[in-house]
Amino acid sequence: MSTLLLPAAASLVLSGGNDADQGGGVDVTSLALAAQGTLLERAGEYRRLEKEVAARTAQLQEARTAEQAARTQVATERAVVGSTAADLYTSAPVERYPLLGLDVRDASATSDVLFSQALADQADRALESAVVRAERSADVLEAATGRVAAASSAVADVTARAADVLATVRAEVDGLSTEVAARLAALGSIPASGVQQERNQQAMARWQEYLAQLAAAGIEPPPAAELTDLTDLPSGLSPALDAGGQPVPGVAWAVIGNKPVTVLPAETVAAVSAALSQLGKPFAPATSGPDTYDCGGFTAASWLLAGYAVPPTPQDQWATGAAVPLANLHIGDLVFAPGGRDVGIYLGNGDVVSSTASSYQVAVRSVEAGSTATRVTVPAPATPNAALPLDARIGNCGAIPPAPGTVDPSWGGFSNGRIPGDALCALGVHRHALRCDAAASYSLMDDAFQAAFGSRLCITDSYRSYASQVSAFARKPALAAVPGTSNHGWALAVDLCGGINVAGSPQWDWMWANAPRFGFVQPDWAAPGGEKPEPWHWEYGYIS
């Protein structure tokens, strides 16, 4: 739908949607869809350029390495030529030209003289070869230097094109009306279950009410660039002040009625609306949308749609961001949970929206005590922020492996083998997937296993749909579980290979000693000496 509407409505959206909504016959939802399509297209273009920058940078590094090798070779060849020439220059004439030593009165010395001359001729030829090699090395160095210059120019060109895309996005979101931004926030969200859905809806309502308040007062959020000089703010705006009366960078105040209201930059409005539009999307490690996200990928994707490129990991986002005190949080700030591995976008009212392993999806949660924060729209510090202390007990994006114990395998209201794919998280191997918290813990266990053995975990089975259970039971009725009762049907069990499938092997011993740290256990029936030994079978908590 956004593709169909884009040609007709994009110009209306990016030049302000109010007039179009009132007299042009294009409703706000259509404008929001068109804006979303435009911004996603720009984001895709930037991602492509980002990959090209990385490839060009790698080529530049290779060219520089080759240039340094050529430079070293030139220095070596020239040193050989120089030392040889110096030896010749300081040698006596008879050493340079042994034939001068021939004496008709001493025939017995002739053979020695001729031998010395042969050696001198050989040395001359060696010097000529060294000179040729030095000249060729100089040619190689010149070509390598040319390649460095070309590669450097290519990096600069692609980097400039990527920067132009970001500038274009910022210009486009600066033209979005508050009505369109509010509608944009509601596009694409997926309902959550129970209390979480209520909390998501409350955060969405607060955001849309805020934008409606600005719209009713005729206030359009200004570009971030217009909020950098607090002595020269747009008409009707004044510096926002913190509790101590000090100006707050990156935001401003307007007066609506008789109360000051914080006015956010247009780019922040776009980023928050983009983030809220992804509510309910599943969490998956090392992804940045559009179908699944991890925490850093989610915040990076949201801000990219506002024209800002932030790194993909929480640690790098913190290092390169402008730190702000937790007491001075404003909507749109990046909030980093204690432990340094989780990040979300502040929504006000003590809430953040994030994609974490603890919720398995994009969801609204509370700011944790001891969090830290950065503001994207203000200049980054010249020196990176000191790294946050990492909590080894917490995995990426807040994954906390549970202590092994008996668990109820049913979850999400799904029955065994009937879990939809969009409720699962991929393991990155073939089509293997698990419940998202189990997948996050599996990823941590995979990293630890690789550190110990130099290879990834070998997996043969994970979630098994009902249809797969029927097929397995038909093929192996004596081994496979009755369809609808398989432990794999809960997306909480894996079958492993690569040595783990052999009890007593180093790999199996490692799993027995370490898997519980990540919430995985081997049930008694599958352990050596059990009722049905299956050393390859491991579960996320005791579900048997």
Coordinates of C-alpha atoms in Angstrom, one line a residue:
M1 CA 0.0 0.0 0.0
S2 CA 2.8 2.4 0.9
T3 CA 4.4 1.7 -2.5
L4 CA 1.2 2.6 -4.3
L5 CA 0.7 5.8 -2.3
L6 CA 4.3 6.9 -2.3
P7 CA 4.4 8.7 -5.7
A8 CA 1.2 10.6 -5.0
A9 CA 1.6 11.5 -1.4
A10 CA 5.3 11.7 -0.6
S11 CA 5.6 15.4 -1.6
L12 CA 2.6 16.2 0.4
V13 CA 4.0 14.5 3.5
L14 CA 7.4 16.0 3.3
S15 CA 6.1 19.5 2.8
G16 CA 3.7 19.3 5.7
G17 CA 0.6 17.1 5.9
N18 CA -2.0 19.5 7.4
D19 CA -3.0 21.2 4.2
A20 CA -3.2 18.0 2.3
D21 CA -5.4 16.5 5.1
Q22 CA -7.7 19.5 5.1
G23 CA -8.1 20.3 1.4
G24 CA -6.1 17.9 -0.7
G25 CA -8.2 14.8 -0.1
V26 CA -5.3 12.7 1.3
D27 CA -6.0 11.4 4.8
V28 CA -3.4 11.3 7.6
T29 CA -3.0 7.5 7.5
S30 CA -2.1 7.7 3.8
L31 CA 0.4 10.4 4.5
A32 CA 1.9 8.3 7.3
L33 CA 2.2 5.3 5.1
A34 CA 3.8 7.3 2.4
A35 CA 6.2 8.8 4.9
Q36 CA 7.1 5.4 6.3
G37 CA 7.8 4.1 2.8
T38 CA 10.0 7.0 2.0
L39 CA 12.0 6.8 5.2
L40 CA 12.4 3.0 4.9
E41 CA 13.7 3.4 1.4
R42 CA 16.2 6.0 2.5
A43 CA 17.3 3.8 5.4
G44 CA 17.8 0.9 3.0
E45 CA 19.9 3.1 0.8
Y46 CA 22.0 4.1 3.7
R47 CA 22.5 0.5 4.8
R48 CA 23.7 -0.3 1.3
L49 CA 26.1 2.6 1.3
E50 CA 27.2 1.6 4.8
K51 CA 28.2 -1.9 3.6
E52 CA 29.9 -0.3 0.6
V53 CA 31.9 2.0 2.9
A54 CA 33.0 -1.1 4.9
A55 CA 34.1 -2.9 1.7
R56 CA 35.9 0.2 0.4
T57 CA 37.6 0.7 3.7
A58 CA 38.8 -2.9 3.7
Q59 CA 40.1 -2.3 0.2
L60 CA 41.9 0.8 1.4
Q61 CA 43.5 -1.1 4.2
E62 CA 44.7 -3.7 1.8
A63 CA 46.1 -1.0 -0.5
R64 CA 47.9 0.6 2.4
T65 CA 49.3 -2.7 3.5
A66 CA 50.6 -3.4 -0.1
E67 CA 52.0 0.2 -0.2
Q68 CA 53.9 -0.3 3.0
A69 CA 55.3 -3.7 1.7
A70 CA 56.4 -2.0 -1.5
R71 CA 57.9 0.9 0.4
T72 CA 59.9 -1.6 2.6
Q73 CA 61.0 -3.5 -0.5
V74 CA 62.2 -0.2 -2.2
A75 CA 64.2 0.7 0.9
T76 CA 65.7 -2.8 1.0
E77 CA 66.7 -2.7 -2.7
R78 CA 68.1 0.8 -2.5
A79 CA 70.1 -0.2 0.6
V80 CA 71.7 -3.1 -1.4
V81 CA 72.5 -0.8 -4.3
G82 CA 73.8 1.9 -2.0
S83 CA 76.1 -0.4 0.0
T84 CA 77.4 -2.2 -3.1
A85 CA 78.1 1.1 -4.8
A86 CA 79.8 2.5 -1.7
D87 CA 82.1 -0.6 -1.6
L88 CA 83.1 -0.1 -5.2
Y89 CA 83.7 3.6 -4.7
T90 CA 86.1 3.0 -1.8
S91 CA 87.9 0.1 -3.4
A92 CA 91.3 0.4 -5.0
P93 CA 91.4 0.5 -8.9
V94 CA 93.0 -3.0 -9.0
E95 CA 90.1 -4.3 -6.9
R96 CA 87.6 -2.8 -9.3
Y97 CA 89.5 -3.8 -12.4
P98 CA 91.6 -6.9 -11.6
L99 CA 93.0 -7.1 -15.1
L100 CA 95.2 -4.1 -14.3
G101 CA 97.1 -6.5 -12.1
L102 CA 98.3 -8.6 -15.1
D103 CA 102.1 -8.8 -15.3
V104 CA 103.9 -10.3 -18.3
R105 CA 106.8 -11.0 -16.0
D106 CA 104.7 -13.0 -13.6
A107 CA 102.8 -15.6 -15.7
S108 CA 101.9 -17.7 -12.6
A109 CA 99.6 -14.9 -11.3
T110 CA 97.5 -14.7 -14.4
S111 CA 95.0 -17.4 -13.4
D112 CA 94.4 -15.6 -10.1
V113 CA 93.9 -12.3 -11.8
L114 CA 91.5 -13.8 -14.3
F115 CA 89.5 -15.4 -11.5
S116 CA 89.4 -12.1 -9.6
Q117 CA 88.2 -10.4 -12.8
A118 CA 85.4 -13.0 -13.2
L119 CA 84.3 -12.3 -9.6
A120 CA 84.4 -8.5 -10.3
D121 CA 82.3 -9.1 -13.4
Q122 CA 79.9 -11.1 -11.4
A123 CA 79.6 -8.4 -8.8
D124 CA 79.0 -5.8 -11.6
R125 CA 76.2 -8.0 -12.9
A126 CA 74.7 -8.4 -9.4
L127 CA 74.8 -4.6 -9.0
E128 CA 73.1 -4.1 -12.3
S129 CA 70.4 -6.6 -11.2
A130 CA 70.0 -4.8 -7.9
V131 CA 69.6 -1.5 -9.7
V132 CA 66.9 -3.0 -12.0
R133 CA 65.1 -4.5 -8.9
A134 CA 65.2 -1.2 -7.2
E135 CA 63.7 0.5 -10.2
R136 CA 61.0 -2.1 -10.5
S137 CA 60.3 -1.8 -6.8
A138 CA 59.9 1.9 -7.2
D139 CA 57.4 1.3 -10.0
V140 CA 55.5 -1.1 -7.8
L141 CA 55.5 1.5 -5.0
E142 CA 54.2 4.2 -7.3
A143 CA 51.4 1.9 -8.5
A144 CA 50.6 1.0 -4.9
T145 CA 50.5 4.6 -3.9
G146 CA 48.1 5.3 -6.8
R147 CA 45.9 2.5 -5.6
V148 CA 45.9 3.9 -2.0
A149 CA 44.9 7.3 -3.4
A150 CA 42.1 5.8 -5.5
A151 CA 40.8 3.7 -2.6
S152 CA 40.9 6.6 -0.3
S153 CA 39.0 8.7 -2.8
A154 CA 36.4 5.9 -3.1
V155 CA 35.9 5.7 0.7
A156 CA 35.5 9.5 0.8
D157 CA 33.0 9.5 -2.0
V158 CA 30.8 6.7 -0.6
T159 CA 31.1 8.2 2.9
A160 CA 29.9 11.5 1.5
R161 CA 27.0 9.9 -0.3
A162 CA 26.0 8.1 2.9
A163 CA 26.1 11.5 4.8
D164 CA 24.0 13.0 2.1
V165 CA 21.4 10.3 2.6
L166 CA 21.3 11.0 6.3
A167 CA 21.0 14.8 5.7
T168 CA 18.1 14.1 3.3
V169 CA 16.3 12.0 5.9
R170 CA 16.7 14.7 8.5
A171 CA 15.3 17.3 6.0
E172 CA 12.4 15.0 5.3
V173 CA 11.5 14.3 8.9
D174 CA 11.8 18.0 9.6
G175 CA 8.8 18.4 7.3
L176 CA 6.6 15.8 9.0
S177 CA 3.5 17.3 10.7
T178 CA 2.8 16.2 14.3
E179 CA -0.5 14.5 13.0
V180 CA 1.5 12.4 10.6
A181 CA 4.1 11.5 13.2
A182 CA 1.4 10.4 15.6
R183 CA -0.2 8.2 13.0
L184 CA 3.2 6.9 12.0
A185 CA 3.7 5.6 15.5
A186 CA 0.6 3.3 15.3
L187 CA 1.6 1.7 11.9
G188 CA 2.8 -1.8 12.0
S189 CA 2.7 -2.6 15.7
I190 CA 1.7 -6.1 16.8
P191 CA -0.5 -6.8 19.8
A192 CA 1.2 -8.3 22.8
S193 CA -0.4 -10.4 25.4
G194 CA -2.1 -9.5 28.7
V195 CA -0.6 -6.7 30.9
Q196 CA 2.2 -6.0 28.4
Q197 CA -0.3 -4.9 25.7
E198 CA -2.0 -2.6 28.2
R199 CA 1.3 -1.0 29.0
N200 CA 2.3 -0.7 25.4
Q201 CA -1.1 1.0 24.6
Q202 CA -0.7 3.4 27.5
A203 CA 2.7 4.5 26.3
M204 CA 1.4 4.9 22.7
A205 CA -1.6 7.0 24.0
R206 CA 0.7 9.3 26.0
W207 CA 2.9 9.9 22.9
Q208 CA 0.0 10.6 20.7
E209 CA -1.6 12.9 23.3
Y210 CA 1.7 14.9 23.5
L211 CA 1.8 15.3 19.7
A212 CA -1.9 16.3 19.6
Q213 CA -1.2 18.9 22.3
L214 CA 1.6 20.4 20.1
A215 CA -0.6 20.3 17.0
A216 CA -3.5 22.0 18.8
A217 CA -1.2 24.8 19.9
G218 CA 0.2 25.2 16.4
I219 CA 3.7 24.1 17.4
E220 CA 5.7 22.1 14.9
P221 CA 8.9 20.5 16.3
P222 CA 12.0 22.3 14.9
P223 CA 15.0 20.6 13.4
A224 CA 17.7 19.6 15.9
A225 CA 20.1 22.0 14.3
E226 CA 17.9 24.9 15.4
L227 CA 18.1 23.9 19.1
T228 CA 21.8 23.9 19.4
D229 CA 22.3 27.6 20.0
L230 CA 20.2 28.3 23.2
T231 CA 20.6 32.1 22.6
D232 CA 19.0 31.9 19.2
L233 CA 16.0 29.5 19.4
P234 CA 13.0 29.6 17.0
S235 CA 10.3 32.1 17.7
G236 CA 8.1 31.1 20.6
L237 CA 10.6 28.8 22.2
S238 CA 12.9 29.3 25.2
P239 CA 15.7 27.2 26.8
A240 CA 14.5 24.2 28.8
L241 CA 15.9 24.2 32.3
D242 CA 16.7 21.4 34.6
A243 CA 15.9 21.2 38.3
G244 CA 18.9 23.4 39.1
G245 CA 17.9 26.1 36.6
Q246 CA 20.6 25.1 34.1
P247 CA 19.8 25.0 30.3
V248 CA 19.2 21.5 28.9
P249 CA 20.8 20.9 25.5
G250 CA 18.9 19.6 22.6
V251 CA 15.3 20.5 23.7
A252 CA 13.3 23.7 24.3
W253 CA 10.2 24.9 26.1
A254 CA 7.0 26.4 24.7
V255 CA 4.1 27.7 26.8
I256 CA 0.7 26.2 26.2
G257 CA -1.9 27.8 28.3
N258 CA 0.1 28.8 31.3
K259 CA 2.4 25.8 31.5
P260 CA 5.8 25.1 29.9
V261 CA 5.8 22.1 27.6
T262 CA 9.0 20.4 26.3
V263 CA 9.4 20.7 22.6
L264 CA 11.5 17.9 21.1
P265 CA 13.5 18.1 17.8
A266 CA 11.7 16.8 14.7
E267 CA 14.2 14.1 14.4
T268 CA 13.5 12.8 17.9
V269 CA 9.8 12.8 17.1
A270 CA 10.4 10.7 14.1
A271 CA 12.7 8.3 16.0
V272 CA 10.2 7.7 18.8
S273 CA 7.3 7.3 16.4
A274 CA 9.4 4.8 14.4
A275 CA 10.2 2.9 17.5
L276 CA 6.6 2.7 18.7
S277 CA 5.5 1.4 15.3
Q278 CA 7.5 -1.7 16.0
L279 CA 5.9 -2.7 19.2
G280 CA 5.3 -6.5 19.5
K281 CA 8.0 -7.4 16.9
P282 CA 10.1 -10.4 18.1
F283 CA 13.5 -10.2 19.7
A284 CA 16.3 -12.0 17.9
P285 CA 20.1 -11.7 18.6
A286 CA 22.2 -9.7 16.1
T287 CA 19.2 -8.3 14.0
S288 CA 18.2 -4.8 13.2
G289 CA 14.8 -5.3 11.5
P290 CA 12.4 -5.0 9.9
D291 CA 11.0 -8.3 11.1
T292 CA 13.1 -8.9 14.3
Y293 CA 15.5 -6.9 16.4
D294 CA 18.0 -7.1 19.2
C295 CA 18.3 -4.1 21.6
G296 CA 21.1 -2.3 19.8
G297 CA 19.7 -3.1 16.3
F298 CA 16.3 -1.7 17.4
T299 CA 17.6 1.7 18.7
A300 CA 19.9 2.0 15.7
A301 CA 17.1 1.3 13.2
S302 CA 14.7 3.7 15.0
W303 CA 17.2 6.6 14.9
L304 CA 18.3 5.8 11.3
L305 CA 14.7 6.6 10.2
A306 CA 15.3 10.0 11.8
G307 CA 18.6 10.6 9.9
Y308 CA 21.1 9.6 12.6
A309 CA 23.5 6.7 12.2
V310 CA 24.3 5.2 15.6
P311 CA 26.4 2.0 16.1
P312 CA 24.6 -1.3 16.3
T313 CA 25.7 -2.4 19.8
P314 CA 24.8 -0.9 23.2
Q315 CA 28.5 -0.6 24.2
D316 CA 29.4 1.4 21.0
Q317 CA 26.2 3.5 21.3
W318 CA 27.2 4.5 24.8
A319 CA 30.9 5.1 23.9
T320 CA 30.0 7.5 21.0
G321 CA 27.0 9.3 22.6
A322 CA 26.6 12.5 24.5
A323 CA 26.1 11.4 28.1
V324 CA 23.2 13.1 30.0
P325 CA 22.4 12.7 33.7
L326 CA 19.6 10.3 34.5
A327 CA 17.8 13.1 36.3
N328 CA 17.7 15.1 33.0
L329 CA 16.3 12.3 30.8
H330 CA 14.1 13.5 27.9
I331 CA 12.0 11.5 25.4
G332 CA 14.2 10.0 22.7
D333 CA 17.3 9.5 24.9
L334 CA 19.1 6.2 24.8
V335 CA 18.9 4.5 28.2
F336 CA 21.5 1.8 29.0
A337 CA 20.5 -0.7 31.7
P338 CA 23.0 -1.6 34.4
G339 CA 25.4 -4.2 33.1
G340 CA 26.0 -2.3 29.9
R341 CA 24.5 -4.8 27.5
D342 CA 20.9 -3.5 27.1
V343 CA 19.6 -0.3 25.6
G344 CA 16.2 1.3 24.9
I345 CA 14.6 4.6 23.9
Y346 CA 13.2 6.8 26.7
L347 CA 9.5 7.5 26.4
G348 CA 9.0 9.7 29.5
N349 CA 7.1 8.7 32.6
G350 CA 9.9 6.3 33.6
D351 CA 9.4 4.1 30.6
V352 CA 11.6 2.9 27.7
V353 CA 10.8 1.0 24.6
S354 CA 13.3 -1.7 23.7
S355 CA 13.8 -5.1 22.2
T356 CA 15.3 -7.2 24.9
A357 CA 15.8 -10.9 25.6
S358 CA 13.8 -10.5 28.8
S359 CA 10.6 -9.7 27.0
Y360 CA 11.3 -11.6 23.7
Q361 CA 9.8 -8.7 21.8
V362 CA 9.8 -4.9 21.3
A363 CA 7.9 -3.7 24.4
V364 CA 7.6 -0.9 27.0
R365 CA 9.4 -1.4 30.3
S366 CA 10.6 0.6 33.2
V367 CA 13.9 2.4 33.5
E368 CA 16.1 0.4 35.9
A369 CA 17.8 2.0 38.8
G370 CA 21.5 2.7 38.0
S371 CA 20.9 3.2 34.3
T372 CA 22.9 5.6 32.2
A373 CA 21.8 7.6 29.2
T374 CA 23.0 9.6 26.1
R375 CA 21.3 12.1 23.8
V376 CA 21.5 11.5 20.1
T377 CA 20.7 14.9 18.7
V378 CA 23.5 16.8 20.5
P379 CA 27.2 16.7 19.4
A380 CA 29.1 13.6 20.6
P381 CA 32.1 14.1 22.9
A382 CA 35.6 14.5 21.4
T383 CA 36.7 11.6 23.6
P384 CA 34.6 8.4 23.8
N385 CA 32.8 7.8 27.1
A386 CA 34.6 5.3 29.4
A387 CA 33.2 1.8 28.9
L388 CA 30.4 0.8 31.2
P389 CA 31.2 -2.0 33.6
L390 CA 29.8 -5.2 32.2
D391 CA 27.9 -7.7 34.3
A392 CA 29.1 -11.2 33.4
R393 CA 25.8 -12.6 34.7
I394 CA 23.8 -10.8 32.1
G395 CA 23.9 -11.6 28.4
N396 CA 23.4 -9.4 25.4
C397 CA 20.2 -7.3 25.6
G398 CA 19.4 -8.4 29.1
A399 CA 19.4 -12.1 28.7
I400 CA 19.6 -13.7 32.1
P401 CA 19.8 -17.5 31.9
P402 CA 17.5 -19.0 34.5
A403 CA 18.6 -21.4 37.2
P404 CA 17.8 -24.9 36.0
G405 CA 14.6 -26.2 37.4
T406 CA 11.3 -27.7 36.5
V407 CA 9.3 -25.4 34.3
D408 CA 5.8 -25.4 32.6
P409 CA 6.7 -25.9 29.0
S410 CA 3.5 -24.3 27.7
W411 CA 3.8 -20.6 26.9
G412 CA 2.1 -17.9 24.9
G413 CA -1.2 -19.7 24.7
F414 CA 0.3 -22.1 22.1
S415 CA -0.1 -25.8 22.1
N416 CA 2.7 -28.3 21.4
G417 CA 4.0 -28.0 17.9
R418 CA 1.5 -25.2 17.0
I419 CA 3.8 -22.2 17.8
P420 CA 3.9 -19.7 14.9
G421 CA 7.2 -18.8 13.4
D422 CA 7.0 -15.1 14.2
A423 CA 6.9 -16.0 17.9
L424 CA 10.2 -17.8 17.7
C425 CA 13.8 -16.6 17.3
A426 CA 16.2 -18.1 14.8
L427 CA 19.5 -19.7 16.0
G428 CA 21.3 -18.8 12.8
V429 CA 21.8 -22.4 11.6
H430 CA 19.5 -23.7 8.9
R431 CA 15.9 -23.3 10.1
H432 CA 16.6 -24.0 13.7
A433 CA 14.6 -21.8 16.2
L434 CA 13.6 -21.7 19.9
R435 CA 11.6 -19.5 22.2
C436 CA 13.4 -16.2 22.2
D437 CA 14.8 -16.4 25.7
A438 CA 16.0 -19.9 25.1
A439 CA 17.5 -18.7 21.8
A440 CA 19.3 -15.8 23.5
S441 CA 20.8 -18.2 26.1
Y442 CA 21.7 -20.7 23.4
S443 CA 23.7 -17.9 21.7
L444 CA 25.6 -17.2 24.9
M445 CA 26.3 -20.9 25.4
D446 CA 27.4 -21.1 21.7
D447 CA 29.9 -18.3 22.3
A448 CA 31.3 -20.1 25.4
F449 CA 31.6 -23.4 23.5
Q450 CA 33.4 -21.8 20.7
A451 CA 35.9 -20.2 23.1
A452 CA 36.6 -23.6 24.5
F453 CA 36.7 -25.7 21.3
G454 CA 37.2 -23.3 18.5
S455 CA 34.0 -24.3 16.8
R456 CA 30.3 -23.5 17.1
L457 CA 27.8 -25.9 18.7
C458 CA 26.6 -28.5 16.2
I459 CA 22.8 -28.8 16.2
T460 CA 20.5 -31.3 14.5
D461 CA 17.1 -30.5 16.0
S462 CA 15.3 -27.7 17.8
Y463 CA 11.6 -26.6 17.5
R464 CA 9.6 -29.4 15.9
S465 CA 6.2 -28.5 14.5
Y466 CA 3.2 -30.8 14.8
A467 CA 3.6 -31.8 11.1
S468 CA 7.2 -32.6 11.7
Q469 CA 6.3 -34.7 14.7
V470 CA 3.8 -36.7 12.6
S471 CA 6.5 -37.3 10.0
A472 CA 9.1 -38.4 12.6
F473 CA 6.6 -40.7 14.3
A474 CA 5.7 -42.3 11.0
R475 CA 9.4 -43.0 10.2
K476 CA 10.6 -43.9 13.7
P477 CA 7.6 -45.0 15.8
A478 CA 9.9 -46.7 18.4
L479 CA 12.0 -43.6 18.9
A480 CA 9.9 -40.6 18.2
A481 CA 7.3 -39.1 20.7
V482 CA 3.6 -39.3 20.0
P483 CA 2.7 -36.2 17.9
G484 CA 1.7 -33.4 20.1
T485 CA 3.8 -34.6 23.0
S486 CA 7.4 -34.0 21.8
N487 CA 9.6 -31.9 24.1
H488 CA 10.8 -30.2 20.9
G489 CA 7.2 -29.1 20.2
W490 CA 7.6 -26.4 22.9
A491 CA 10.6 -24.8 21.3
L492 CA 12.6 -25.4 24.4
A493 CA 14.7 -28.5 23.5
V494 CA 17.7 -29.1 21.2
D495 CA 19.5 -32.2 19.9
L496 CA 23.3 -31.5 19.5
C497 CA 26.1 -33.2 17.6
G498 CA 29.8 -32.7 17.1
G499 CA 30.9 -34.9 20.0
I500 CA 28.1 -33.8 22.4
N501 CA 26.1 -36.7 21.1
V502 CA 28.7 -39.1 22.7
A503 CA 28.5 -39.4 26.5
G504 CA 31.9 -39.0 28.1
S505 CA 33.5 -37.1 25.2
P506 CA 35.2 -33.8 26.0
Q507 CA 32.4 -31.9 24.3
W508 CA 29.7 -33.8 26.3
D509 CA 31.7 -33.3 29.5
W510 CA 31.8 -29.5 28.8
M511 CA 28.1 -29.4 28.3
W512 CA 27.5 -31.3 31.5
A513 CA 29.6 -28.9 33.4
N514 CA 28.7 -25.6 31.7
A515 CA 25.2 -25.9 30.1
P516 CA 23.4 -25.2 33.4
R517 CA 25.1 -21.7 33.5
F518 CA 22.9 -20.9 30.4
G519 CA 19.7 -22.6 31.6
F520 CA 20.2 -25.8 29.6
V521 CA 20.0 -29.2 31.3
Q522 CA 19.9 -32.9 30.4
P523 CA 16.9 -34.7 31.9
D524 CA 17.5 -37.8 33.9
W525 CA 16.0 -40.1 31.3
A526 CA 18.4 -38.8 28.6
A527 CA 21.5 -38.9 30.8
P528 CA 23.9 -41.9 30.7
G529 CA 22.3 -44.7 32.7
G530 CA 18.9 -43.2 32.2
E531 CA 15.7 -44.8 31.0
K532 CA 16.3 -43.8 27.4
P533 CA 19.9 -42.4 27.1
E534 CA 20.1 -39.6 24.6
P535 CA 23.3 -37.7 25.3
W536 CA 22.5 -35.3 22.5
H537 CA 19.2 -34.1 24.0
W538 CA 19.2 -30.9 26.1
E539 CA 16.4 -28.8 27.4
Y540 CA 15.9 -25.2 28.5
G541 CA 14.9 -26.1 32.1
Y542 CA 13.4 -29.4 33.0
I543 CA 10.4 -29.8 30.7
S544 CA 10.2 -33.6 30.6

